[in-house]
PDB file of C-alpha atoms in Angstrom:
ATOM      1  CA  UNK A   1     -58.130 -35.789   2.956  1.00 50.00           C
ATOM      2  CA  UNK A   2     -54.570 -36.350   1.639  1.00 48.00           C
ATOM      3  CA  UNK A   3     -52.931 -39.562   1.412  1.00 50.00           C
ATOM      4  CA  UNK A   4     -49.668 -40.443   2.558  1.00 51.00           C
ATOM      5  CA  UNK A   5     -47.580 -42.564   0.382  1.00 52.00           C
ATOM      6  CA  UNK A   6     -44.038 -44.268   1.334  1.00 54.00           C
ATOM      7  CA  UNK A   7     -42.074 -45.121  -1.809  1.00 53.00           C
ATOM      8  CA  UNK A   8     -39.400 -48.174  -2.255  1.00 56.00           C
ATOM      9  CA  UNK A   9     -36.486 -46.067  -0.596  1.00 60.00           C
ATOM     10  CA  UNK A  10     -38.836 -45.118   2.215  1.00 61.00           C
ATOM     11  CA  UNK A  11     -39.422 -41.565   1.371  1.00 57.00           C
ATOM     12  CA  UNK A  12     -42.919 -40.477   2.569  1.00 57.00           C
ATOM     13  CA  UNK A  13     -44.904 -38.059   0.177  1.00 52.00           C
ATOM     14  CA  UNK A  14     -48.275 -36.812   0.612  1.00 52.00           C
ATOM     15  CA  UNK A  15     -50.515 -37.838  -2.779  1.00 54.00           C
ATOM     16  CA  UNK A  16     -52.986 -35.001  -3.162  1.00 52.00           C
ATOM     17  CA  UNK A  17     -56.309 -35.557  -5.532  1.00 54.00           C
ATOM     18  CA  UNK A  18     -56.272 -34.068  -8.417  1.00 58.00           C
ATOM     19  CA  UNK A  19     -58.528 -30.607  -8.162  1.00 54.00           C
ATOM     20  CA  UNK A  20     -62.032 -32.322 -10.110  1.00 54.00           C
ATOM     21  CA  UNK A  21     -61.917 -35.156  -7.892  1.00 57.00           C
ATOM     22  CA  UNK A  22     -62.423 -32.944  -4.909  1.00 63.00           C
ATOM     23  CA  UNK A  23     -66.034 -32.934  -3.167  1.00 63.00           C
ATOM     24  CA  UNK A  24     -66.323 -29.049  -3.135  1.00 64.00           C
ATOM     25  CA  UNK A  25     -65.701 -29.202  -7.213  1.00 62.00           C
ATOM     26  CA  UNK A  26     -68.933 -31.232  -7.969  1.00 67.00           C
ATOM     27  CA  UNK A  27     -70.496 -29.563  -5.576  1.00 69.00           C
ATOM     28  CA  UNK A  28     -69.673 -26.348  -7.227  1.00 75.00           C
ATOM     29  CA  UNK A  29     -70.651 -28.079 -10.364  1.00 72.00           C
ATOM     30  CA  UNK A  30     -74.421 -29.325  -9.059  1.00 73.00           C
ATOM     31  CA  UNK A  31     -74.855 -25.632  -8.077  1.00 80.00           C
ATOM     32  CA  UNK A  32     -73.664 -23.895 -11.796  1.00 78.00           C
ATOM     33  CA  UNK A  33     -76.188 -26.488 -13.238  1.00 78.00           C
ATOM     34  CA  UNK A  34     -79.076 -25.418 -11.183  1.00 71.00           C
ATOM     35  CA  UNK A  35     -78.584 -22.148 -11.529  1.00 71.00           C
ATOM     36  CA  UNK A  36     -78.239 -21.709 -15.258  1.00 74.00           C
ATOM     37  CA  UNK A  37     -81.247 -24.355 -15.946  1.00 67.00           C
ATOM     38  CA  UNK A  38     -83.824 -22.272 -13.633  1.00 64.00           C
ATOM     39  CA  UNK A  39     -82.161 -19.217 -15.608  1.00 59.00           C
ATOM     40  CA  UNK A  40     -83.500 -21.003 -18.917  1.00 54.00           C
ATOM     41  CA  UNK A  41     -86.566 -22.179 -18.008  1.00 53.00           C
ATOM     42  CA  UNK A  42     -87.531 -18.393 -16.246  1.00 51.00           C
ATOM     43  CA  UNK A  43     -86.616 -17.420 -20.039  1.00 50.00           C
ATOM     44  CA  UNK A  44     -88.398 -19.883 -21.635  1.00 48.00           C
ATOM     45  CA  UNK A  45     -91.674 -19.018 -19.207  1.00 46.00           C
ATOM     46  CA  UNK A  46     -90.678 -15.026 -20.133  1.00 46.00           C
ATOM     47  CA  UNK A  47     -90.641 -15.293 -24.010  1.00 46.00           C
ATOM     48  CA  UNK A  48     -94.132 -17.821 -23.221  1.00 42.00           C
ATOM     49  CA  UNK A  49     -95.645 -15.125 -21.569  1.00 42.00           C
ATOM     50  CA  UNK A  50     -94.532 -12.297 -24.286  1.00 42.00           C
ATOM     51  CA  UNK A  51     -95.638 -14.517 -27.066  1.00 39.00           C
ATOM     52  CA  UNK A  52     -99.239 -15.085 -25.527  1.00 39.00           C
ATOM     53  CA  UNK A  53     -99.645 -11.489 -24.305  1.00 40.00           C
ATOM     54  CA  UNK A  54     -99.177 -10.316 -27.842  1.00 43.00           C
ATOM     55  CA  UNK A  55    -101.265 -12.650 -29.012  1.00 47.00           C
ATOM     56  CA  UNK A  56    -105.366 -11.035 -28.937  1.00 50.00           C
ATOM     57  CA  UNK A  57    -107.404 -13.099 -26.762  1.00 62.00           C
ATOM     58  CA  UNK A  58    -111.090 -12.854 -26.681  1.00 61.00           C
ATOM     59  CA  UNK A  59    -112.666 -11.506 -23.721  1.00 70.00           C
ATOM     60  CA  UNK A  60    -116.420 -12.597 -22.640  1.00 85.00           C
ATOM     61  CA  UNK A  61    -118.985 -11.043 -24.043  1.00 91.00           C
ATOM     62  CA  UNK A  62    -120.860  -9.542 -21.631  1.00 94.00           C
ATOM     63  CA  UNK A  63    -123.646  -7.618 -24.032  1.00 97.00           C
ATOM     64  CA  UNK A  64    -127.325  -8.533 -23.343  1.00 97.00           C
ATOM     65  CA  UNK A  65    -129.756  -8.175 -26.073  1.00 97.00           C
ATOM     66  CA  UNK A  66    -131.769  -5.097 -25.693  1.00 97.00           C
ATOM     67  CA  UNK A  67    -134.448  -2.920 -28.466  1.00 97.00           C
ATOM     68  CA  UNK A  68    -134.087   0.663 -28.230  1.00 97.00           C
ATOM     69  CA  UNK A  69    -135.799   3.884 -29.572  1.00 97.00           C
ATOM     70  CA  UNK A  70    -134.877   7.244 -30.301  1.00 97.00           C
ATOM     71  CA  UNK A  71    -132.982   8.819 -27.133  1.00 97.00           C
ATOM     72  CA  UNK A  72    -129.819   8.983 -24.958  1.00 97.00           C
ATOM     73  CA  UNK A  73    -128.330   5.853 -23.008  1.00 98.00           C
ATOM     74  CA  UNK A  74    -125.933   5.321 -20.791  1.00 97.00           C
ATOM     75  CA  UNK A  75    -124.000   2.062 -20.703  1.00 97.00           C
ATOM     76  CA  UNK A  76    -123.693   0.045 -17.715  1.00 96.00           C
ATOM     77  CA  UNK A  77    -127.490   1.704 -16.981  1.00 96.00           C
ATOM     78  CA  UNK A  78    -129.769   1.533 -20.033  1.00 96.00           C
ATOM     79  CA  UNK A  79    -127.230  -0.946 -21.329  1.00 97.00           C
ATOM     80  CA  UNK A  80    -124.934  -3.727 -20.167  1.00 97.00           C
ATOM     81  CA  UNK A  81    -121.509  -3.177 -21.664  1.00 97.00           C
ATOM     82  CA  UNK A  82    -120.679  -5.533 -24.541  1.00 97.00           C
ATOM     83  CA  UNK A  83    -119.665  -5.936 -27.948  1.00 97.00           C
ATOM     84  CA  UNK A  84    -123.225  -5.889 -30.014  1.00 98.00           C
ATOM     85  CA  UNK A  85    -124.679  -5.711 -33.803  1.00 98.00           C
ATOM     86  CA  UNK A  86    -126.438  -2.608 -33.830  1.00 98.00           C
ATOM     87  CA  UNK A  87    -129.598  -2.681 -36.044  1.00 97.00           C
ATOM     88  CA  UNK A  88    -132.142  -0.476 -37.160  1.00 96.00           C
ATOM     89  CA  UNK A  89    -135.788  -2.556 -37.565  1.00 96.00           C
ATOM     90  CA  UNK A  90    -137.479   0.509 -37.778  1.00 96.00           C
ATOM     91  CA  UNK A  91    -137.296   4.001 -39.088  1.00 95.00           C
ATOM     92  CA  UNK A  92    -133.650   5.885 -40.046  1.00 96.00           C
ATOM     93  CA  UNK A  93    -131.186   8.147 -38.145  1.00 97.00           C
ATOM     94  CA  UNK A  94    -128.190   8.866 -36.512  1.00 97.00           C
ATOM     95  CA  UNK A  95    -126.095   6.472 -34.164  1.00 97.00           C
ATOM     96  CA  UNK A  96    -123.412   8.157 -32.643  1.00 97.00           C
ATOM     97  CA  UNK A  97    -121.891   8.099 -29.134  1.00 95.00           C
ATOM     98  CA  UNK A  98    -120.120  10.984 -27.022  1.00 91.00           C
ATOM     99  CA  UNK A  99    -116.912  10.387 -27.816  1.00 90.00           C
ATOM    100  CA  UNK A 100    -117.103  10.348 -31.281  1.00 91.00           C
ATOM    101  CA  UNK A 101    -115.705   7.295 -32.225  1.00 92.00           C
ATOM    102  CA  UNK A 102    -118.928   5.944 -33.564  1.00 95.00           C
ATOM    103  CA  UNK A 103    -121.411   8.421 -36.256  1.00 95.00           C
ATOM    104  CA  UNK A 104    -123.418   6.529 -38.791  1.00 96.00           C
ATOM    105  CA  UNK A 105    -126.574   6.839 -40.041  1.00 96.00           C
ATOM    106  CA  UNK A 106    -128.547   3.522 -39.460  1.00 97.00           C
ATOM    107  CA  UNK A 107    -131.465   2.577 -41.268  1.00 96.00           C
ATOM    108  CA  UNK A 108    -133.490  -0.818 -42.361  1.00 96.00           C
ATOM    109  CA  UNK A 109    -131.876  -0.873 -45.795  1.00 95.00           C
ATOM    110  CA  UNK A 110    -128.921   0.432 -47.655  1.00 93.00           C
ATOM    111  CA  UNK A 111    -128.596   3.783 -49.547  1.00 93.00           C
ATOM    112  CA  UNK A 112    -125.533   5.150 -50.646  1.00 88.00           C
ATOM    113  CA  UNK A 113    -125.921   8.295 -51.790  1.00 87.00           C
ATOM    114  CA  UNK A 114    -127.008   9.403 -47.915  1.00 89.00           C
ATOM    115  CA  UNK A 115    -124.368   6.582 -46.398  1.00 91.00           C
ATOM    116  CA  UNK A 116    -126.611   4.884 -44.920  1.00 96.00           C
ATOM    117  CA  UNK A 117    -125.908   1.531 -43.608  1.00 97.00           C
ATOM    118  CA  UNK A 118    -128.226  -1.229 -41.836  1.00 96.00           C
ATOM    119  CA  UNK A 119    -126.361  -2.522 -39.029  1.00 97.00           C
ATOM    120  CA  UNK A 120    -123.032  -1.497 -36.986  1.00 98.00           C
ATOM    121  CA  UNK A 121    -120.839  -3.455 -35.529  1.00 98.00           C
ATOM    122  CA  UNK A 122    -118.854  -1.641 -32.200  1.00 96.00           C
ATOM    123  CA  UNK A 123    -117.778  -2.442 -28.061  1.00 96.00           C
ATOM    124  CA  UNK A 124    -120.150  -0.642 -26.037  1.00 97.00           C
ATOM    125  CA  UNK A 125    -117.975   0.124 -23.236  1.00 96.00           C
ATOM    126  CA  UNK A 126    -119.085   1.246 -19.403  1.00 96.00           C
ATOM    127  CA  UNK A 127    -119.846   4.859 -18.790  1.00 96.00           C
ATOM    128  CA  UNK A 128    -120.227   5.824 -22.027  1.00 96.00           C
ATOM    129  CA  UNK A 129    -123.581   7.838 -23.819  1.00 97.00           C
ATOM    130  CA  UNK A 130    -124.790   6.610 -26.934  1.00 97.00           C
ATOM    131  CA  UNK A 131    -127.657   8.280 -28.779  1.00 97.00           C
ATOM    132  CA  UNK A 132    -129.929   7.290 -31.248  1.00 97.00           C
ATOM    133  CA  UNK A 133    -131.657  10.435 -33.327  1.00 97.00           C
ATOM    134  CA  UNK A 134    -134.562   9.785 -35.829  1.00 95.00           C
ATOM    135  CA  UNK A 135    -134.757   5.961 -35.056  1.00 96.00           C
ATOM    136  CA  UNK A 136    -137.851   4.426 -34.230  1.00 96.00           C
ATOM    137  CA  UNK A 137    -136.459   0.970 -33.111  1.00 97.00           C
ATOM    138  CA  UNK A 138    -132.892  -0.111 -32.475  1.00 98.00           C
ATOM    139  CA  UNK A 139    -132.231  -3.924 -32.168  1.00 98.00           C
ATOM    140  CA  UNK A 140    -128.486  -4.454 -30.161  1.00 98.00           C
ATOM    141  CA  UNK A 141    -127.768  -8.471 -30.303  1.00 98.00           C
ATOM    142  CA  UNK A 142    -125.039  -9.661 -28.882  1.00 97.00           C
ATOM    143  CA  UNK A 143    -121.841 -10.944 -31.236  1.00 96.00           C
ATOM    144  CA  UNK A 144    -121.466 -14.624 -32.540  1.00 92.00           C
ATOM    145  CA  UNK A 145    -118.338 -15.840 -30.936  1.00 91.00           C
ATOM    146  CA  UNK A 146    -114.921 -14.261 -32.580  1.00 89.00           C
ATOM    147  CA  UNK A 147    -113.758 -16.116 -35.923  1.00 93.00           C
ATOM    148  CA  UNK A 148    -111.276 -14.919 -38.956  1.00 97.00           C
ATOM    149  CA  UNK A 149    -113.992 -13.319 -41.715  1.00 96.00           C
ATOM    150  CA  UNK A 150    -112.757 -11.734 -45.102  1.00 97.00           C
ATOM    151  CA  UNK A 151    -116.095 -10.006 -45.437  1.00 98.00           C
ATOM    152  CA  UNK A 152    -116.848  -7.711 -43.346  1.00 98.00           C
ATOM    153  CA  UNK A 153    -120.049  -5.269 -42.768  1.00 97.00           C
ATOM    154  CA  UNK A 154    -119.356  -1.484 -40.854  1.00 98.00           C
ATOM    155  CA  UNK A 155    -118.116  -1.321 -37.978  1.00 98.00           C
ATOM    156  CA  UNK A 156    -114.696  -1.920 -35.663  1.00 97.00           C
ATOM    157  CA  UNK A 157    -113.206  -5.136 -36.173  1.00 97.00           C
ATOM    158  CA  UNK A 158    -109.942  -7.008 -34.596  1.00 96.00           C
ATOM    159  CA  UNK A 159    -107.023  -8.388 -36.008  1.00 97.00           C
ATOM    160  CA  UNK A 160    -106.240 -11.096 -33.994  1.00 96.00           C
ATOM    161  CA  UNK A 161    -109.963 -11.971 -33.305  1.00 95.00           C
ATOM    162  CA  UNK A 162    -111.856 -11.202 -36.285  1.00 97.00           C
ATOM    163  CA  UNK A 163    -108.930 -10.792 -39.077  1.00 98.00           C
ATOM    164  CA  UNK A 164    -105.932 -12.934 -39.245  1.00 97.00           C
ATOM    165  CA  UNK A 165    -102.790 -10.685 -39.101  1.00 98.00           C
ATOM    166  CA  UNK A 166    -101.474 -10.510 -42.490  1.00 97.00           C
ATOM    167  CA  UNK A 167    -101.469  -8.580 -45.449  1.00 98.00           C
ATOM    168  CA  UNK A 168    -104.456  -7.585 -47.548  1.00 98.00           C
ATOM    169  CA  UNK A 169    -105.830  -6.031 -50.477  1.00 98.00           C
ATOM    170  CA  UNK A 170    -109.104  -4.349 -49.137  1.00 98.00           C
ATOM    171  CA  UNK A 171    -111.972  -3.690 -51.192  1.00 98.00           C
ATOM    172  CA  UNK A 172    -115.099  -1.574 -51.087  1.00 98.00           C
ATOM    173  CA  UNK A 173    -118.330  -4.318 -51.650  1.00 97.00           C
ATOM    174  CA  UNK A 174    -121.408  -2.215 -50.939  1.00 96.00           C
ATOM    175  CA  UNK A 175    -121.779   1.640 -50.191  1.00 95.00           C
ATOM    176  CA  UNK A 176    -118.861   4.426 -49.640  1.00 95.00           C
ATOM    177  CA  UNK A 177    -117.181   5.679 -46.004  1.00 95.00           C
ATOM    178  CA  UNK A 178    -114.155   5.974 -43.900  1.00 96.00           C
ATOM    179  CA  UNK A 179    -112.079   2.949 -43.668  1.00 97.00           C
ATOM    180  CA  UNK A 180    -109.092   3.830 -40.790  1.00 97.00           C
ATOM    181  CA  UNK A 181    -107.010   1.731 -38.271  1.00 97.00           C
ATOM    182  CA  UNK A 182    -106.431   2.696 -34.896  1.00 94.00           C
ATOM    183  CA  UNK A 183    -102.936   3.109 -35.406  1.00 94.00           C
ATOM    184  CA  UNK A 184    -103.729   5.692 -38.412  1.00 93.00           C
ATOM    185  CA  UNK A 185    -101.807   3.474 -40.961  1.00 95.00           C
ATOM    186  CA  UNK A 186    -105.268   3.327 -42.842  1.00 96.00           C
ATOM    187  CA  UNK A 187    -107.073   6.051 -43.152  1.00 96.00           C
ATOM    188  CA  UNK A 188    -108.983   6.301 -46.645  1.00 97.00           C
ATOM    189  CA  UNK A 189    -112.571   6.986 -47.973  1.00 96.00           C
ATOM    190  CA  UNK A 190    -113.278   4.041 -50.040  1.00 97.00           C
ATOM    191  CA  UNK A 191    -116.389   2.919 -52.206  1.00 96.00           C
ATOM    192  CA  UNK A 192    -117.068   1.112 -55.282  1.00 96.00           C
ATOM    193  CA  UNK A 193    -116.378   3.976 -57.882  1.00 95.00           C
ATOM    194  CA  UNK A 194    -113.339   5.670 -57.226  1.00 95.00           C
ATOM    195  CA  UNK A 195    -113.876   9.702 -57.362  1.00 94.00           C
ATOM    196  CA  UNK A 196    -110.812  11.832 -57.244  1.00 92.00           C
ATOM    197  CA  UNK A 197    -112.812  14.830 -55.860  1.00 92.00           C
ATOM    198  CA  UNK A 198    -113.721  13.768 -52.891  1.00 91.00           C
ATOM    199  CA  UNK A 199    -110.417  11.317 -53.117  1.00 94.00           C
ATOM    200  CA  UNK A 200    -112.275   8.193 -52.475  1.00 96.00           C
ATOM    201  CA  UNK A 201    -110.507   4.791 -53.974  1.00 98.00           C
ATOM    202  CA  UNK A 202    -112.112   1.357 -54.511  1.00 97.00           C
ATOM    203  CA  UNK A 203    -109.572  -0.570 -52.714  1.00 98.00           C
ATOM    204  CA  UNK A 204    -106.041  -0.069 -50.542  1.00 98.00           C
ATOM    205  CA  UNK A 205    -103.703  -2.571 -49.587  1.00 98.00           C
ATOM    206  CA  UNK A 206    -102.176  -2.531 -46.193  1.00 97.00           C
ATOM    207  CA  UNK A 207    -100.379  -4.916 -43.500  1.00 97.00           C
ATOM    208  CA  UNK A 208    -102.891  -5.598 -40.626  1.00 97.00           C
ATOM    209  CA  UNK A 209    -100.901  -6.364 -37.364  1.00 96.00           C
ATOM    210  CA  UNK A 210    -102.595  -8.464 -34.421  1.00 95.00           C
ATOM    211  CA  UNK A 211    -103.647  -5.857 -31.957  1.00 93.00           C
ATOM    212  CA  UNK A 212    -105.187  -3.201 -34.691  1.00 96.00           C
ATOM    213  CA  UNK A 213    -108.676  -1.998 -35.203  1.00 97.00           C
ATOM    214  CA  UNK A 214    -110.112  -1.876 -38.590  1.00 98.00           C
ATOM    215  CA  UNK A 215    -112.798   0.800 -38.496  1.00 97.00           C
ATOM    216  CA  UNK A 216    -115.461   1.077 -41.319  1.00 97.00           C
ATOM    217  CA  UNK A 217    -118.271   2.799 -42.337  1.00 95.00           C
ATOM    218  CA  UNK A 218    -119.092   0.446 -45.446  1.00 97.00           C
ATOM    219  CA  UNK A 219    -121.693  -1.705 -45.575  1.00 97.00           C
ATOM    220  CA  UNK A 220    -119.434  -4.195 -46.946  1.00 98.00           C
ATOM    221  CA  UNK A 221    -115.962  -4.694 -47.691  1.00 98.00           C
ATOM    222  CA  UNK A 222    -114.025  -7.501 -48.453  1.00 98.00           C
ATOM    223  CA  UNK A 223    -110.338  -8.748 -47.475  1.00 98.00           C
ATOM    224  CA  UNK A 224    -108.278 -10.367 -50.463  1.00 98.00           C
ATOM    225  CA  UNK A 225    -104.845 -11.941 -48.818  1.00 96.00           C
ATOM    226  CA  UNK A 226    -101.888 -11.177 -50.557  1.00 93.00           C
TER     227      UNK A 226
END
Protein backbone atom coordinates (compact mmCIF):
# COMPACT_ATOMS: atom_id res chain seq x y z
CA UNK A 1 0.00 0.00 0.00
CA UNK A 2 1.28 3.56 -0.66
CA UNK A 3 2.32 5.89 1.89
CA UNK A 4 1.34 9.30 2.29
CA UNK A 5 3.93 11.76 3.17
CA UNK A 6 3.35 15.62 4.22
CA UNK A 7 6.53 17.65 3.68
CA UNK A 8 7.70 20.94 5.79
CA UNK A 9 5.40 23.33 3.62
CA UNK A 10 2.53 20.90 4.07
CA UNK A 11 2.38 19.49 0.65
CA UNK A 12 1.06 15.87 0.77
CA UNK A 13 2.76 13.31 -1.70
CA UNK A 14 2.14 9.76 -1.96
CA UNK A 15 5.77 7.73 -1.44
CA UNK A 16 5.44 4.66 -3.63
CA UNK A 17 8.00 1.49 -3.02
CA UNK A 18 10.36 1.11 -5.22
CA UNK A 19 9.24 -1.88 -7.86
CA UNK A 20 11.73 -4.94 -6.00
CA UNK A 21 10.38 -4.11 -2.77
CA UNK A 22 6.93 -5.04 -3.88
CA UNK A 23 5.40 -8.51 -2.57
CA UNK A 24 4.30 -9.69 -6.11
CA UNK A 25 8.22 -9.15 -7.26
CA UNK A 26 9.65 -11.85 -4.84
CA UNK A 27 6.95 -13.69 -5.36
CA UNK A 28 7.60 -13.68 -9.01
CA UNK A 29 11.13 -14.31 -8.05
CA UNK A 30 10.38 -17.65 -5.66
CA UNK A 31 8.43 -18.90 -8.73
CA UNK A 32 11.46 -18.24 -11.67
CA UNK A 33 13.67 -20.14 -9.07
CA UNK A 34 11.52 -23.14 -8.83
CA UNK A 35 10.92 -23.43 -12.09
CA UNK A 36 14.36 -23.29 -13.63
CA UNK A 37 15.88 -25.62 -10.66
CA UNK A 38 13.18 -28.55 -11.37
CA UNK A 39 14.16 -27.69 -15.15
CA UNK A 40 17.89 -28.67 -14.11
CA UNK A 41 17.47 -31.35 -12.05
CA UNK A 42 14.76 -33.12 -14.86
CA UNK A 43 18.09 -32.56 -17.05
CA UNK A 44 20.38 -33.76 -14.79
CA UNK A 45 17.94 -37.08 -14.16
CA UNK A 46 17.68 -37.06 -18.37
CA UNK A 47 21.47 -37.07 -19.22
CA UNK A 48 21.56 -39.86 -15.84
CA UNK A 49 19.28 -41.91 -17.54
CA UNK A 50 21.06 -41.55 -21.20
CA UNK A 51 24.39 -42.19 -19.66
CA UNK A 52 23.21 -45.52 -17.87
CA UNK A 53 21.06 -46.71 -20.78
CA UNK A 54 24.10 -46.62 -22.98
CA UNK A 55 25.96 -48.14 -20.65
CA UNK A 56 25.60 -52.50 -21.20
CA UNK A 57 24.17 -53.95 -18.20
CA UNK A 58 24.18 -57.59 -17.56
CA UNK A 59 21.03 -59.35 -17.62
CA UNK A 60 20.44 -62.72 -15.44
CA UNK A 61 21.46 -65.62 -16.69
CA UNK A 62 18.80 -67.72 -16.99
CA UNK A 63 20.68 -70.94 -18.82
CA UNK A 64 20.43 -74.29 -16.93
CA UNK A 65 23.04 -76.81 -17.47
CA UNK A 66 21.90 -79.47 -19.77
CA UNK A 67 24.06 -82.65 -21.96
CA UNK A 68 22.82 -83.12 -25.32
CA UNK A 69 23.28 -85.56 -28.31
CA UNK A 70 23.01 -85.46 -31.85
CA UNK A 71 19.45 -83.90 -32.87
CA UNK A 72 17.19 -80.81 -33.13
CA UNK A 73 16.13 -78.58 -30.01
CA UNK A 74 14.06 -76.07 -29.44
CA UNK A 75 14.80 -73.43 -26.82
CA UNK A 76 12.49 -72.59 -24.17
CA UNK A 77 11.47 -76.65 -24.64
CA UNK A 78 14.54 -78.91 -24.82
CA UNK A 79 16.37 -75.90 -23.45
CA UNK A 80 15.94 -72.99 -21.06
CA UNK A 81 17.09 -69.83 -22.78
CA UNK A 82 20.47 -68.55 -21.58
CA UNK A 83 23.81 -67.56 -22.40
CA UNK A 84 25.92 -71.09 -22.20
CA UNK A 85 29.57 -72.64 -23.10
CA UNK A 86 28.80 -75.07 -25.60
CA UNK A 87 31.07 -78.19 -25.42
CA UNK A 88 31.63 -81.20 -27.21
CA UNK A 89 32.75 -84.27 -24.55
CA UNK A 90 32.16 -86.63 -27.08
CA UNK A 91 32.44 -87.30 -30.74
CA UNK A 92 32.69 -84.21 -33.60
CA UNK A 93 30.13 -82.29 -35.74
CA UNK A 94 28.24 -79.50 -36.64
CA UNK A 95 26.57 -76.85 -34.23
CA UNK A 96 24.53 -74.59 -35.99
CA UNK A 97 21.12 -73.00 -35.30
CA UNK A 98 18.22 -71.89 -37.80
CA UNK A 99 19.02 -68.65 -38.20
CA UNK A 100 22.36 -68.92 -39.10
CA UNK A 101 24.06 -66.88 -36.83
CA UNK A 102 25.85 -69.74 -35.21
CA UNK A 103 27.85 -72.80 -37.71
CA UNK A 104 30.89 -74.38 -36.20
CA UNK A 105 32.13 -77.55 -36.11
CA UNK A 106 32.58 -78.69 -32.41
CA UNK A 107 34.69 -81.35 -31.36
CA UNK A 108 36.77 -82.57 -28.04
CA UNK A 109 40.01 -81.07 -29.32
CA UNK A 110 41.32 -78.55 -31.74
CA UNK A 111 42.18 -79.06 -35.47
CA UNK A 112 42.73 -76.43 -37.75
CA UNK A 113 42.97 -77.56 -40.92
CA UNK A 114 38.99 -78.77 -40.61
CA UNK A 115 38.21 -75.51 -38.16
CA UNK A 116 37.36 -77.26 -35.65
CA UNK A 117 37.00 -75.77 -32.32
CA UNK A 118 36.17 -77.34 -28.72
CA UNK A 119 33.76 -75.15 -27.15
CA UNK A 120 31.38 -72.10 -28.30
CA UNK A 121 30.44 -69.47 -26.57
CA UNK A 122 26.66 -67.88 -27.78
CA UNK A 123 22.87 -66.53 -26.12
CA UNK A 124 20.52 -69.21 -26.68
CA UNK A 125 17.53 -67.19 -27.11
CA UNK A 126 13.58 -68.43 -26.82
CA UNK A 127 12.02 -69.99 -29.84
CA UNK A 128 14.87 -70.67 -31.57
CA UNK A 129 16.16 -74.45 -33.18
CA UNK A 130 19.54 -75.42 -32.63
CA UNK A 131 20.96 -78.64 -34.05
CA UNK A 132 23.70 -80.69 -33.30
CA UNK A 133 24.89 -83.15 -36.41
CA UNK A 134 27.59 -85.89 -35.85
CA UNK A 135 27.92 -85.18 -32.02
CA UNK A 136 27.68 -87.81 -29.65
CA UNK A 137 27.52 -85.62 -26.43
CA UNK A 138 27.06 -81.89 -26.06
CA UNK A 139 27.81 -80.36 -22.57
CA UNK A 140 25.88 -76.54 -22.38
CA UNK A 141 27.10 -74.92 -18.84
CA UNK A 142 25.96 -71.95 -17.95
CA UNK A 143 28.45 -68.60 -18.15
CA UNK A 144 30.71 -67.42 -15.17
CA UNK A 145 29.39 -64.06 -14.31
CA UNK A 146 30.38 -61.14 -17.02
CA UNK A 147 34.06 -59.67 -16.50
CA UNK A 148 36.54 -57.61 -19.03
CA UNK A 149 38.85 -60.70 -20.68
CA UNK A 150 41.61 -59.95 -23.39
CA UNK A 151 41.58 -63.61 -24.33
CA UNK A 152 38.96 -64.81 -25.71
CA UNK A 153 37.86 -68.48 -27.09
CA UNK A 154 34.94 -68.63 -30.24
CA UNK A 155 32.08 -67.38 -29.87
CA UNK A 156 29.89 -63.86 -29.44
CA UNK A 157 31.22 -61.68 -26.93
CA UNK A 158 30.09 -58.03 -25.49
CA UNK A 159 31.72 -54.91 -25.27
CA UNK A 160 30.51 -53.47 -22.36
CA UNK A 161 30.24 -56.87 -20.50
CA UNK A 162 32.96 -58.97 -21.62
CA UNK A 163 35.41 -56.29 -23.45
CA UNK A 164 36.05 -52.88 -22.19
CA UNK A 165 35.15 -50.34 -24.97
CA UNK A 166 38.30 -49.19 -26.38
CA UNK A 167 40.60 -49.71 -29.01
CA UNK A 168 42.46 -52.90 -29.84
CA UNK A 169 44.89 -54.67 -31.80
CA UNK A 170 43.27 -58.21 -32.24
CA UNK A 171 45.17 -61.21 -32.77
CA UNK A 172 44.61 -64.74 -34.00
CA UNK A 173 46.05 -67.26 -30.86
CA UNK A 174 44.90 -70.72 -31.92
CA UNK A 175 43.12 -71.95 -35.21
CA UNK A 176 41.70 -69.74 -38.32
CA UNK A 177 37.79 -68.30 -38.86
CA UNK A 178 35.57 -65.37 -39.24
CA UNK A 179 36.11 -62.65 -36.83
CA UNK A 180 32.98 -59.87 -37.52
CA UNK A 181 31.06 -57.30 -35.34
CA UNK A 182 27.53 -56.87 -35.42
CA UNK A 183 27.77 -53.58 -36.75
CA UNK A 184 29.96 -55.02 -39.82
CA UNK A 185 32.95 -52.71 -38.91
CA UNK A 186 34.93 -56.09 -38.51
CA UNK A 187 34.54 -58.48 -40.72
CA UNK A 188 37.90 -60.49 -41.50
CA UNK A 189 39.13 -64.17 -41.69
CA UNK A 190 41.97 -64.24 -39.36
CA UNK A 191 44.48 -67.06 -38.21
CA UNK A 192 47.96 -67.38 -37.23
CA UNK A 193 49.63 -67.44 -40.79
CA UNK A 194 48.41 -64.86 -42.88
CA UNK A 195 47.44 -66.32 -46.55
CA UNK A 196 46.60 -63.83 -49.21
CA UNK A 197 44.52 -66.43 -51.15
CA UNK A 198 42.00 -66.99 -49.12
CA UNK A 199 42.77 -63.22 -47.66
CA UNK A 200 43.10 -64.28 -44.14
CA UNK A 201 45.42 -61.82 -41.80
CA UNK A 202 46.96 -62.60 -38.38
CA UNK A 203 45.67 -59.63 -36.66
CA UNK A 204 43.30 -56.26 -37.33
CA UNK A 205 42.99 -53.38 -35.26
CA UNK A 206 39.66 -51.82 -34.70
CA UNK A 207 37.67 -49.45 -32.13
CA UNK A 208 35.20 -51.66 -30.11
CA UNK A 209 32.21 -49.46 -28.94
CA UNK A 210 30.04 -50.54 -25.77
CA UNK A 211 26.99 -52.11 -27.26
CA UNK A 212 28.93 -54.29 -30.15
CA UNK A 213 29.23 -57.97 -30.62
CA UNK A 214 32.50 -59.49 -31.36
CA UNK A 215 31.77 -62.72 -33.21
CA UNK A 216 34.51 -65.44 -33.65
CA UNK A 217 35.12 -68.60 -34.89
CA UNK A 218 38.80 -68.94 -33.39
CA UNK A 219 39.62 -70.97 -30.82
CA UNK A 220 41.54 -68.24 -29.40
CA UNK A 221 42.26 -64.76 -29.94
CA UNK A 222 43.69 -62.25 -27.98
CA UNK A 223 42.95 -58.35 -27.39
CA UNK A 224 46.19 -56.05 -27.19
CA UNK A 225 44.91 -52.31 -26.05
CA UNK A 226 46.25 -49.65 -27.93
Amino acid sequence: MAKKMVDKDGNTYVQVKPWYKRWWVWVLVVILIFVIGSAAGSDDSSSSSSSSSATSKPVKNTAKEVTLGAGTYKVGQDIKPGRYVVTATNGSGNFTNKSGSINVILGTSEDDDAGQITSYTADLHKGETIKLEGIQSTDFKPTPKPKYQTTLSAGSWKVGQDIKPGRYEIKAMQGSGNLTTSDGDVNEILGTESDSDSGQVTHVTANLSNGQTLNTDLQQIKLIKK
